[in-house]
PDB file of N, CA and C in Angstrom:
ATOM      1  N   UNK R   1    -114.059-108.583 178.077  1.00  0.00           N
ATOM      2  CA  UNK R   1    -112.948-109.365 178.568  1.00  0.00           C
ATOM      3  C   UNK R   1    -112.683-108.974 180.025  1.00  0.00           C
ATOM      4  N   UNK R   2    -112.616-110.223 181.032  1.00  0.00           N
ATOM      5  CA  UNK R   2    -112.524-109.464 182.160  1.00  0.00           C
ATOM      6  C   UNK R   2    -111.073-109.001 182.380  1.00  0.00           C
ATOM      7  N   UNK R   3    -110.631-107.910 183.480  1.00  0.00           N
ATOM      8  CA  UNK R   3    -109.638-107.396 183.678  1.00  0.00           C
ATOM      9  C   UNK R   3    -108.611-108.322 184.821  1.00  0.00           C
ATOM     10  N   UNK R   4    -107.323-108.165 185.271  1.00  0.00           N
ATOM     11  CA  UNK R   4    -106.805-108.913 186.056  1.00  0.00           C
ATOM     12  C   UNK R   4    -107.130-108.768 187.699  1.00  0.00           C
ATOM     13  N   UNK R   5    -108.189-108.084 187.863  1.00  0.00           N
ATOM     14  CA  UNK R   5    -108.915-108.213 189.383  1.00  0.00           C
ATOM     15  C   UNK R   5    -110.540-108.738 188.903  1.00  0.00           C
ATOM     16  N   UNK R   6    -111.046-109.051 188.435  1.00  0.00           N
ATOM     17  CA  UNK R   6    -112.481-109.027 188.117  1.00  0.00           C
ATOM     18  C   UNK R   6    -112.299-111.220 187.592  1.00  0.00           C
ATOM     19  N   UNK R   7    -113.130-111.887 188.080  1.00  0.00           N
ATOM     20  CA  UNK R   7    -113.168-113.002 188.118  1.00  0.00           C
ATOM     21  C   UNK R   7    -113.729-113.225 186.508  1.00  0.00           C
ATOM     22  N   UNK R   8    -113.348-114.608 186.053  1.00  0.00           N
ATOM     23  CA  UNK R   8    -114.097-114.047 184.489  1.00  0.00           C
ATOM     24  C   UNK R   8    -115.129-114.555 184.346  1.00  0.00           C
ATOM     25  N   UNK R   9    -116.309-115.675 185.035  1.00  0.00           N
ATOM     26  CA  UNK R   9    -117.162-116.250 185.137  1.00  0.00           C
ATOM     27  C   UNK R   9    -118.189-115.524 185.921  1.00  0.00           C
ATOM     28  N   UNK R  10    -119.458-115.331 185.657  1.00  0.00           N
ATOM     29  CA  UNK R  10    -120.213-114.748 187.315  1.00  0.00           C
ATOM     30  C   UNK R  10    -121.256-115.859 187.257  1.00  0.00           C
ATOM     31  N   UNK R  11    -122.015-116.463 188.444  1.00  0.00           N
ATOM     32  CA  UNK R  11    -122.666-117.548 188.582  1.00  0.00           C
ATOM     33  C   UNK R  11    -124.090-117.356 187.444  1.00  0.00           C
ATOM     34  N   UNK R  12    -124.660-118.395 187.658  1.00  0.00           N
ATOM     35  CA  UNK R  12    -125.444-118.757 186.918  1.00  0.00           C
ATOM     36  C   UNK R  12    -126.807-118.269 187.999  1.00  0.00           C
ATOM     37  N   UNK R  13    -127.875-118.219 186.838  1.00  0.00           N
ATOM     38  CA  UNK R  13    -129.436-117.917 187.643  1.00  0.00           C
ATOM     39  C   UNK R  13    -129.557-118.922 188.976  1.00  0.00           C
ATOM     40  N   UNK R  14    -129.657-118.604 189.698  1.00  0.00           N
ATOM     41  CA  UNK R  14    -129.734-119.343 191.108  1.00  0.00           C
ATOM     42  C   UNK R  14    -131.035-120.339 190.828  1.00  0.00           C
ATOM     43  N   UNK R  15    -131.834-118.872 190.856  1.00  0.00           N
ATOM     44  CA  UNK R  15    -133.188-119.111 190.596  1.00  0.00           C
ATOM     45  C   UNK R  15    -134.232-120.237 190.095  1.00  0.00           C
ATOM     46  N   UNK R  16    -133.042-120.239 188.691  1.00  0.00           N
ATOM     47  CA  UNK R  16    -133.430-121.085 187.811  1.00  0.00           C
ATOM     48  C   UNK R  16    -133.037-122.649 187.790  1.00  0.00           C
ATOM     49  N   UNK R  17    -132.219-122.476 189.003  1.00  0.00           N
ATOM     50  CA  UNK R  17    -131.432-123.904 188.773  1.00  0.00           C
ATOM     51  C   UNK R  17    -132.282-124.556 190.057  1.00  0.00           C
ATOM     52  N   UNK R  18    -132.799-123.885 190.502  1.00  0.00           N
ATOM     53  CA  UNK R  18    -133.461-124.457 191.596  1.00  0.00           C
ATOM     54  C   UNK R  18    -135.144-124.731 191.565  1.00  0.00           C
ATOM     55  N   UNK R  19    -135.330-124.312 190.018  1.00  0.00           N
ATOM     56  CA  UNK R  19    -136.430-124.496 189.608  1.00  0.00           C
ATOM     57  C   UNK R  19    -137.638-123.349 190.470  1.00  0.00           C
ATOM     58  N   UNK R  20    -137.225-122.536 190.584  1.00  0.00           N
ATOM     59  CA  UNK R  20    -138.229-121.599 191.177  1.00  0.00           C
ATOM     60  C   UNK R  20    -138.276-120.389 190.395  1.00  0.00           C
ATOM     61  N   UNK R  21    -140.042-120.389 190.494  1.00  0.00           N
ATOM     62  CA  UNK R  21    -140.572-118.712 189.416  1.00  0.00           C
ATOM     63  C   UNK R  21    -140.746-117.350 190.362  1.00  0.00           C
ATOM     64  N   UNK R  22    -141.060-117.385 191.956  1.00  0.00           N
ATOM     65  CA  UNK R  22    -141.465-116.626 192.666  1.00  0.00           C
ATOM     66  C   UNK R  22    -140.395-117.222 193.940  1.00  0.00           C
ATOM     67  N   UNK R  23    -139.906-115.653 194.480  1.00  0.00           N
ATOM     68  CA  UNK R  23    -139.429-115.440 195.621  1.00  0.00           C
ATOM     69  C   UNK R  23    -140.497-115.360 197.004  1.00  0.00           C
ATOM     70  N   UNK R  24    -139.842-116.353 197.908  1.00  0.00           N
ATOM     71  CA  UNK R  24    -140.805-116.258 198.670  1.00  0.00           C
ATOM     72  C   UNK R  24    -139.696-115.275 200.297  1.00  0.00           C
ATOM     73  N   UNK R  25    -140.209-114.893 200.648  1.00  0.00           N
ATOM     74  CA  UNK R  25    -139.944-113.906 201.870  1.00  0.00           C
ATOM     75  C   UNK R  25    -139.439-114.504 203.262  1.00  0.00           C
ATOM     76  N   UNK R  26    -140.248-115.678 203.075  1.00  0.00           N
ATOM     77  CA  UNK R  26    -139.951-116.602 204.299  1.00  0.00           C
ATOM     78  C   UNK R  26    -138.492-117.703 204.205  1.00  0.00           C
ATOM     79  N   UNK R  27    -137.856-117.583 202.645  1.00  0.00           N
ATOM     80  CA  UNK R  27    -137.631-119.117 202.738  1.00  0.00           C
ATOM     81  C   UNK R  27    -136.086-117.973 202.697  1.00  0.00           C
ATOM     82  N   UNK R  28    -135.584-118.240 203.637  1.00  0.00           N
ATOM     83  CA  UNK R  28    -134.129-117.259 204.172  1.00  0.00           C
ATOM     84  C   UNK R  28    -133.037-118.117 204.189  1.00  0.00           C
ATOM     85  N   UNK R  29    -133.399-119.347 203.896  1.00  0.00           N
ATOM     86  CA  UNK R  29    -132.038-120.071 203.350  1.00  0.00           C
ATOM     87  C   UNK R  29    -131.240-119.286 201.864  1.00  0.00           C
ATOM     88  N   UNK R  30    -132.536-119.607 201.365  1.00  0.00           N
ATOM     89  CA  UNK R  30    -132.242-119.241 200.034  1.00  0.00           C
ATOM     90  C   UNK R  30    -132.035-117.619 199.960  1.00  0.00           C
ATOM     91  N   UNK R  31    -132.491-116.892 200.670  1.00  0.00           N
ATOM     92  CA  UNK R  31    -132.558-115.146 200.288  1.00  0.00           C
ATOM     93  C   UNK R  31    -130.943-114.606 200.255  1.00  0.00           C
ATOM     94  N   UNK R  32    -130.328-115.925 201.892  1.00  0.00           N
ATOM     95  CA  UNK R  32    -129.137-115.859 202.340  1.00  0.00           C
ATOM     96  C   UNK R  32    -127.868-115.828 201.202  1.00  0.00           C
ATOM     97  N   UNK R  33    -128.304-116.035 199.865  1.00  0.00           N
ATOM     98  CA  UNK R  33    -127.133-116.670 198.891  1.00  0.00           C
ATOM     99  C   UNK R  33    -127.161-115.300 198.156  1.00  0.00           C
ATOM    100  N   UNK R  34    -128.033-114.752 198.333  1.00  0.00           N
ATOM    101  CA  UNK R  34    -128.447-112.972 197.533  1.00  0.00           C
ATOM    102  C   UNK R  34    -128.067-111.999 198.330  1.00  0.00           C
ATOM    103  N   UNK R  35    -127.410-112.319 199.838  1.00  0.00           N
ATOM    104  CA  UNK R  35    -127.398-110.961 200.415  1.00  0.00           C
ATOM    105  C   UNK R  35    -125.478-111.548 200.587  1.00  0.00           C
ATOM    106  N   UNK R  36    -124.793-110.354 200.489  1.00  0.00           N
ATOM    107  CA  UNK R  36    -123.498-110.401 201.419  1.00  0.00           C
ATOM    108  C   UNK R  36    -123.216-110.162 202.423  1.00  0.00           C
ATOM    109  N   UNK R  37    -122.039-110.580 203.538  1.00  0.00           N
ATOM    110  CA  UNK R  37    -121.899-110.837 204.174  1.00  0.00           C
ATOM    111  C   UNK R  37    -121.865-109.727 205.548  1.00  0.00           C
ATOM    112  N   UNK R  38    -122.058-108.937 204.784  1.00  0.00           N
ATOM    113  CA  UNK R  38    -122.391-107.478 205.585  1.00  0.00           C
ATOM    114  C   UNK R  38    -123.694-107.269 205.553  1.00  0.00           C
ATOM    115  N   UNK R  39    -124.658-107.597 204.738  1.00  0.00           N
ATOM    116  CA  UNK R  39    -126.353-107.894 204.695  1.00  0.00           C
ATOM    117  C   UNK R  39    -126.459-107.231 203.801  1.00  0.00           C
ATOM    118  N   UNK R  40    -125.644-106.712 202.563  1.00  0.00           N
ATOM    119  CA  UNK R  40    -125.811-106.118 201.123  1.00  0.00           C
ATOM    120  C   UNK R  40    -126.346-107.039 200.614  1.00  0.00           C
ATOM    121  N   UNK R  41    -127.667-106.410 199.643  1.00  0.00           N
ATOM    122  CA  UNK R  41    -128.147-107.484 198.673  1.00  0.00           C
ATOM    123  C   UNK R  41    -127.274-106.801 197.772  1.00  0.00           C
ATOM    124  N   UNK R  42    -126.789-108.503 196.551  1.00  0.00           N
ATOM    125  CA  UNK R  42    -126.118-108.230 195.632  1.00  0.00           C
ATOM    126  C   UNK R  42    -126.714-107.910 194.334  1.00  0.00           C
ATOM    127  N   UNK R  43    -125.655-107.435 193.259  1.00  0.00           N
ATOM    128  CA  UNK R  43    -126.021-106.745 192.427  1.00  0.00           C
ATOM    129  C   UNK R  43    -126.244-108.112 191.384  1.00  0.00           C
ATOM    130  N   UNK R  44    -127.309-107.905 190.335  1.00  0.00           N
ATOM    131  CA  UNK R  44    -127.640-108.419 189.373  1.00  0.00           C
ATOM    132  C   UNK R  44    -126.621-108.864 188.735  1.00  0.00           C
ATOM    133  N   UNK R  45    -125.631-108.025 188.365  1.00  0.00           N
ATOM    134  CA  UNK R  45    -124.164-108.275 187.894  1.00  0.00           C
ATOM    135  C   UNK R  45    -123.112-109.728 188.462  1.00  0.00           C
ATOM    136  N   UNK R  46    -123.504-109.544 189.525  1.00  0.00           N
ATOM    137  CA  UNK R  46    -123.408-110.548 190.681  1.00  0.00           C
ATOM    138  C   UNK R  46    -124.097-112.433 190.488  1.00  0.00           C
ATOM    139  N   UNK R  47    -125.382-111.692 190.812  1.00  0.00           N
ATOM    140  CA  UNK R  47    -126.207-112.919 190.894  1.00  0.00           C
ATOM    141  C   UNK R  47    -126.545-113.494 189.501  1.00  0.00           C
ATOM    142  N   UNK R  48    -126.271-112.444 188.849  1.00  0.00           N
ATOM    143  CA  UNK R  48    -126.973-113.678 187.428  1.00  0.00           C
ATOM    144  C   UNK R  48    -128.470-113.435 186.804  1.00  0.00           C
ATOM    145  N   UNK R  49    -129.111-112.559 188.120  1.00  0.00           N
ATOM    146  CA  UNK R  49    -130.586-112.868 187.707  1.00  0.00           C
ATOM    147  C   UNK R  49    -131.320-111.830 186.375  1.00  0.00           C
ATOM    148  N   UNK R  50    -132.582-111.722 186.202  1.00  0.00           N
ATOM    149  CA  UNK R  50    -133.105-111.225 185.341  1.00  0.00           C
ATOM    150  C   UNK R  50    -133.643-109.800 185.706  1.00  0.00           C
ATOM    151  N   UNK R  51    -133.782-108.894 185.432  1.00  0.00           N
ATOM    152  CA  UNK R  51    -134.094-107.672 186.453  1.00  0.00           C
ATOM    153  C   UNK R  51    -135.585-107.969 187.032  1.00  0.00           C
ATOM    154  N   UNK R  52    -136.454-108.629 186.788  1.00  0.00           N
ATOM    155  CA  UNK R  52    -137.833-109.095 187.431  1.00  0.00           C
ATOM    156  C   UNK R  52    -137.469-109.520 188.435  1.00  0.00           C
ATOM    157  N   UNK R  53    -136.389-110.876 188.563  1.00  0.00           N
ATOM    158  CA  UNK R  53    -136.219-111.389 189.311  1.00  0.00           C
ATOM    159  C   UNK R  53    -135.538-110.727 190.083  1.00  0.00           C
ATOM    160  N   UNK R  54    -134.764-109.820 189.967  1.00  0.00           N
ATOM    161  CA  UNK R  54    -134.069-108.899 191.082  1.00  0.00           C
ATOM    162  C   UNK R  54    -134.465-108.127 192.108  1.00  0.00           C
ATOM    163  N   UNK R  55    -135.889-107.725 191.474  1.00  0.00           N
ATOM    164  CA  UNK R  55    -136.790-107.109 191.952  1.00  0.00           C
ATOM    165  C   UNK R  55    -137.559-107.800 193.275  1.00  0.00           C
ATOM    166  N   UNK R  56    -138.239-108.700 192.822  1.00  0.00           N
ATOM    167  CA  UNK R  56    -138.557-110.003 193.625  1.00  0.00           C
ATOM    168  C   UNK R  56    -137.541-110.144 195.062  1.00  0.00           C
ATOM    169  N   UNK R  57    -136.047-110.490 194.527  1.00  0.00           N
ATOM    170  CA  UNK R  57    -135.399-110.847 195.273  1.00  0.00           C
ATOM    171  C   UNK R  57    -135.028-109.495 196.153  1.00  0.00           C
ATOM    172  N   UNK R  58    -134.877-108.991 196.089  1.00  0.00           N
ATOM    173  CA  UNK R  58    -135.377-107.314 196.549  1.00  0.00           C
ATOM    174  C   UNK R  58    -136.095-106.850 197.779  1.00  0.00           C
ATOM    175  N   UNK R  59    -136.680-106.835 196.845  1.00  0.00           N
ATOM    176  CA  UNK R  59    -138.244-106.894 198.089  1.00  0.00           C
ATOM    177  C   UNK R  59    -138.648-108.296 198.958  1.00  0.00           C
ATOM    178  N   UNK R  60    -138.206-109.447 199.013  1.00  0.00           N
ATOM    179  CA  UNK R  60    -138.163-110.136 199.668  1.00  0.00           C
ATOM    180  C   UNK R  60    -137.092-110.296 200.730  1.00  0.00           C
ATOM    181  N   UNK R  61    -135.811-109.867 200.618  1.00  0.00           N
ATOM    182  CA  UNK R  61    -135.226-109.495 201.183  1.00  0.00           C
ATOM    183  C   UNK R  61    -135.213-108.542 202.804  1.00  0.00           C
ATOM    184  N   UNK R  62    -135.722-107.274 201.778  1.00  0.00           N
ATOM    185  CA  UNK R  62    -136.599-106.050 202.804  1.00  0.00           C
ATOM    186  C   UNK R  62    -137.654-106.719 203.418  1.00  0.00           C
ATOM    187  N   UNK R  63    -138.409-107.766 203.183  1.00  0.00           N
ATOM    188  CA  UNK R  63    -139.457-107.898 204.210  1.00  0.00           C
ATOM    189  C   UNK R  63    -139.107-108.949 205.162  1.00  0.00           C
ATOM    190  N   UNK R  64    -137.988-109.859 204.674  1.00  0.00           N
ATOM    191  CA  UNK R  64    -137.667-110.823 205.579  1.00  0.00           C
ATOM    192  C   UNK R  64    -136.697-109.720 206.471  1.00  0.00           C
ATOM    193  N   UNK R  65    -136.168-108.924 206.593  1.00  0.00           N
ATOM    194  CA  UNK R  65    -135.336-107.943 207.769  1.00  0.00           C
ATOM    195  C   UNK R  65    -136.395-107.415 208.316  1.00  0.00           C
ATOM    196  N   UNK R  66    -137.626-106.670 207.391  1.00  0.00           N
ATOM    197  CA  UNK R  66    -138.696-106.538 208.634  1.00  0.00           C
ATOM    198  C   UNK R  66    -139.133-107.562 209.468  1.00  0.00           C
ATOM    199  N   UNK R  67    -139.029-108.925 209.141  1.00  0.00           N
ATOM    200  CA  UNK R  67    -139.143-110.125 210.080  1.00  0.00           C
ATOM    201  C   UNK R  67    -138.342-110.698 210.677  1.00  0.00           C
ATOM    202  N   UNK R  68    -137.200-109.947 210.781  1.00  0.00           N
ATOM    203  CA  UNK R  68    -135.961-110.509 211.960  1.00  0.00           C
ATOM    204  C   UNK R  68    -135.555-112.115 211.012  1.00  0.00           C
ATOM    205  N   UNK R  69    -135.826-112.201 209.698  1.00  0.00           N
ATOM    206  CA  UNK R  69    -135.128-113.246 209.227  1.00  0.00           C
ATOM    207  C   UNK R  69    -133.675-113.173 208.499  1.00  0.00           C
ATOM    208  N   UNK R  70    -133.485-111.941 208.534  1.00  0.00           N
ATOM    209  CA  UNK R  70    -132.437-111.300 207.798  1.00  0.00           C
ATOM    210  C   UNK R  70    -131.806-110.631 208.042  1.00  0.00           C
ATOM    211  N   UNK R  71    -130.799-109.994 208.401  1.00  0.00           N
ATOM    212  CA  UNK R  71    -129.755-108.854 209.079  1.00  0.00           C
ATOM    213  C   UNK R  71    -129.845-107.587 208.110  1.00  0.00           C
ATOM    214  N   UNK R  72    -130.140-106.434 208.944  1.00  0.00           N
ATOM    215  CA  UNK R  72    -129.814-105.248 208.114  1.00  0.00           C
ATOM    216  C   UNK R  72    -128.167-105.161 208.121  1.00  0.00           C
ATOM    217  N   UNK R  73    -128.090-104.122 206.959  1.00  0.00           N
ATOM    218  CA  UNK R  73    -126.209-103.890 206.292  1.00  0.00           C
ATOM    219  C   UNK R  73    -125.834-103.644 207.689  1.00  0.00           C
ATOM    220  N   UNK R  74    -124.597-103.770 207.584  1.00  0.00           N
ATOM    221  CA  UNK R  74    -123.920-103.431 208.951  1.00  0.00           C
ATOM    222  C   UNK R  74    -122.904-102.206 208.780  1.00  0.00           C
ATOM    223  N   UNK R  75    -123.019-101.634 209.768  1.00  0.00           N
ATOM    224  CA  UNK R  75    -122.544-100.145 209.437  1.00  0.00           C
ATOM    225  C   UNK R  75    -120.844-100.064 209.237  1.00  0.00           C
ATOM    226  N   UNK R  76    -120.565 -99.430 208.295  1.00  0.00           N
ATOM    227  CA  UNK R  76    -119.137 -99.327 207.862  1.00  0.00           C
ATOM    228  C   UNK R  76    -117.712 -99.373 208.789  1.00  0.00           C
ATOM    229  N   UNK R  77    -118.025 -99.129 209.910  1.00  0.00           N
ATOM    230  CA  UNK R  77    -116.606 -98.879 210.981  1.00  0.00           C
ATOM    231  C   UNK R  77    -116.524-100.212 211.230  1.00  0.00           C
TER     232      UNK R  77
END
């Protein structure tokens, strides 16, 4: 049961609704809906996904910031 700060719904497989089996690295529209707004990728808890797919989304993530498609976290201050 959720508590009175905790939303009671969490979204649905992104993934799945968009009909996709594999994360691709390049496509940073989409990576953009997995990372927050500070450049945290979110938690499974979060997104909905399957832990494979988390994984995926993960590591695609990390390689699109090695490609300047993605913002690293931004530092706390």
């Amino acid at each position: 049961m959720p508590g009175p700060d905790r939303p009671g719904r969490r979204r649905g497989n992104l993934l799945h609704k968009h009909g996709l089996t594999a994360v691709d690295w390049k496509d940073a529209d989409l990576l953009r809906k997995f990372v927050s707004d500070r450049g945290k990728i979110r938690s499974r808890r979060v997104t909905g996904l399957t832990p494979r797919q988390q994984r995926q989304v993960a590591t695609a993530v990390k390689n699109a910031r090695e490609m300047a498609l993605l913002p690293y976290p931004a530092k706390g201050r």
